[in-house]
Coordinates of C-alpha atoms in Angstrom, one line a residue:
M1 CA 55.2 23.6 62.7
D2 CA 52.2 24.3 64.8
T3 CA 49.7 27.0 63.8
I4 CA 50.5 29.1 66.9
Q5 CA 54.2 29.1 66.1
I6 CA 53.5 30.2 62.5
L7 CA 51.3 33.0 63.7
L8 CA 53.9 34.1 66.2
L9 CA 56.6 34.0 63.5
I10 CA 54.4 36.1 61.2
V11 CA 53.7 38.7 64.0
L12 CA 57.3 38.8 64.9
V13 CA 58.4 39.4 61.3
L14 CA 55.7 42.1 60.8
S15 CA 56.7 43.8 64.0
T16 CA 60.3 43.9 63.0
I17 CA 59.5 45.3 59.6
F18 CA 57.3 48.0 61.1
L19 CA 59.9 49.0 63.7
A20 CA 62.5 49.2 61.0
I21 CA 60.3 51.5 59.0
I22 CA 59.6 53.7 62.0
G23 CA 63.3 53.9 62.8
I24 CA 64.1 55.0 59.2
Q25 CA 61.4 57.7 59.4
L26 CA 62.7 58.8 62.8
V27 CA 66.2 59.3 61.2
F28 CA 64.6 61.5 58.5
V29 CA 62.7 63.6 61.0
L30 CA 65.8 64.1 63.1
R31 CA 67.8 65.2 60.1
E32 CA 65.1 67.7 59.2
L33 CA 65.0 68.9 62.8
R34 CA 68.8 69.4 62.7
G35 CA 68.5 71.6 59.6
I36 CA 65.7 73.6 61.2
L37 CA 67.8 74.2 64.3
K38 CA 70.8 75.3 62.2
T39 CA 68.5 77.8 60.5
V40 CA 67.1 79.1 63.8
R41 CA 70.7 79.5 65.1
K42 CA 71.6 81.6 62.1
V43 CA 68.5 83.8 62.6
T44 CA 69.2 84.3 66.3
Q45 CA 72.8 85.2 65.5
G46 CA 71.5 87.8 63.0
F47 CA 69.2 89.3 65.6
E48 CA 72.2 89.4 68.0
T49 CA 74.2 91.3 65.5
V50 CA 71.4 93.7 64.8
S51 CA 70.7 94.3 68.5
T52 CA 74.4 94.9 69.2
G53 CA 74.5 97.5 66.4
L54 CA 71.3 99.1 67.7
E55 CA 72.7 99.2 71.2
Q56 CA 75.8 101.0 70.1
G57 CA 73.8 103.4 68.0
L58 CA 71.5 104.2 70.9
G59 CA 74.6 104.8 73.1
E60 CA 76.0 107.2 70.5
V61 CA 72.6 109.0 70.3
G62 CA 72.7 109.3 74.1
G63 CA 76.2 110.7 74.0
F64 CA 75.1 113.2 71.4
I65 CA 72.2 114.4 73.5
N66 CA 74.4 114.8 76.5
G67 CA 76.8 116.9 74.4
I68 CA 73.9 119.1 73.3
K69 CA 72.9 119.5 76.9
T70 CA 76.4 120.5 77.9
V71 CA 76.5 123.1 75.0
M72 CA 73.2 124.5 76.1
K73 CA 74.4 124.9 79.7
I74 CA 77.5 126.7 78.4
V75 CA 75.4 129.0 76.3
D76 CA 73.1 129.6 79.2
L77 CA 76.0 130.4 81.5
S78 CA 77.5 132.8 79.0
N79 CA 74.2 134.6 78.5
R80 CA 73.8 135.0 82.3
S81 CA 77.4 136.4 82.6
K82 CA 76.7 138.9 79.8
N83 CA 73.4 140.0 81.5
E84 CA 75.2 140.7 84.8

């Protein structure tokens, strides 16, 4: 074999080995990324649950305040009718 052919064969073999190693590393990185995305999804679902509960709680507080306003109006009207 000629010297150039031997050098080309060595370069080709080394390139193949490096690309195989890079491919394996890429698989590991993608697996780790998948795990991270699963964790992020769980966290966002937790925030969604908390925000839904908070929204319902604030709605109930608003209803309670409206009820108090209504009671105050009734008390005010009864006081006005007693004064007249």
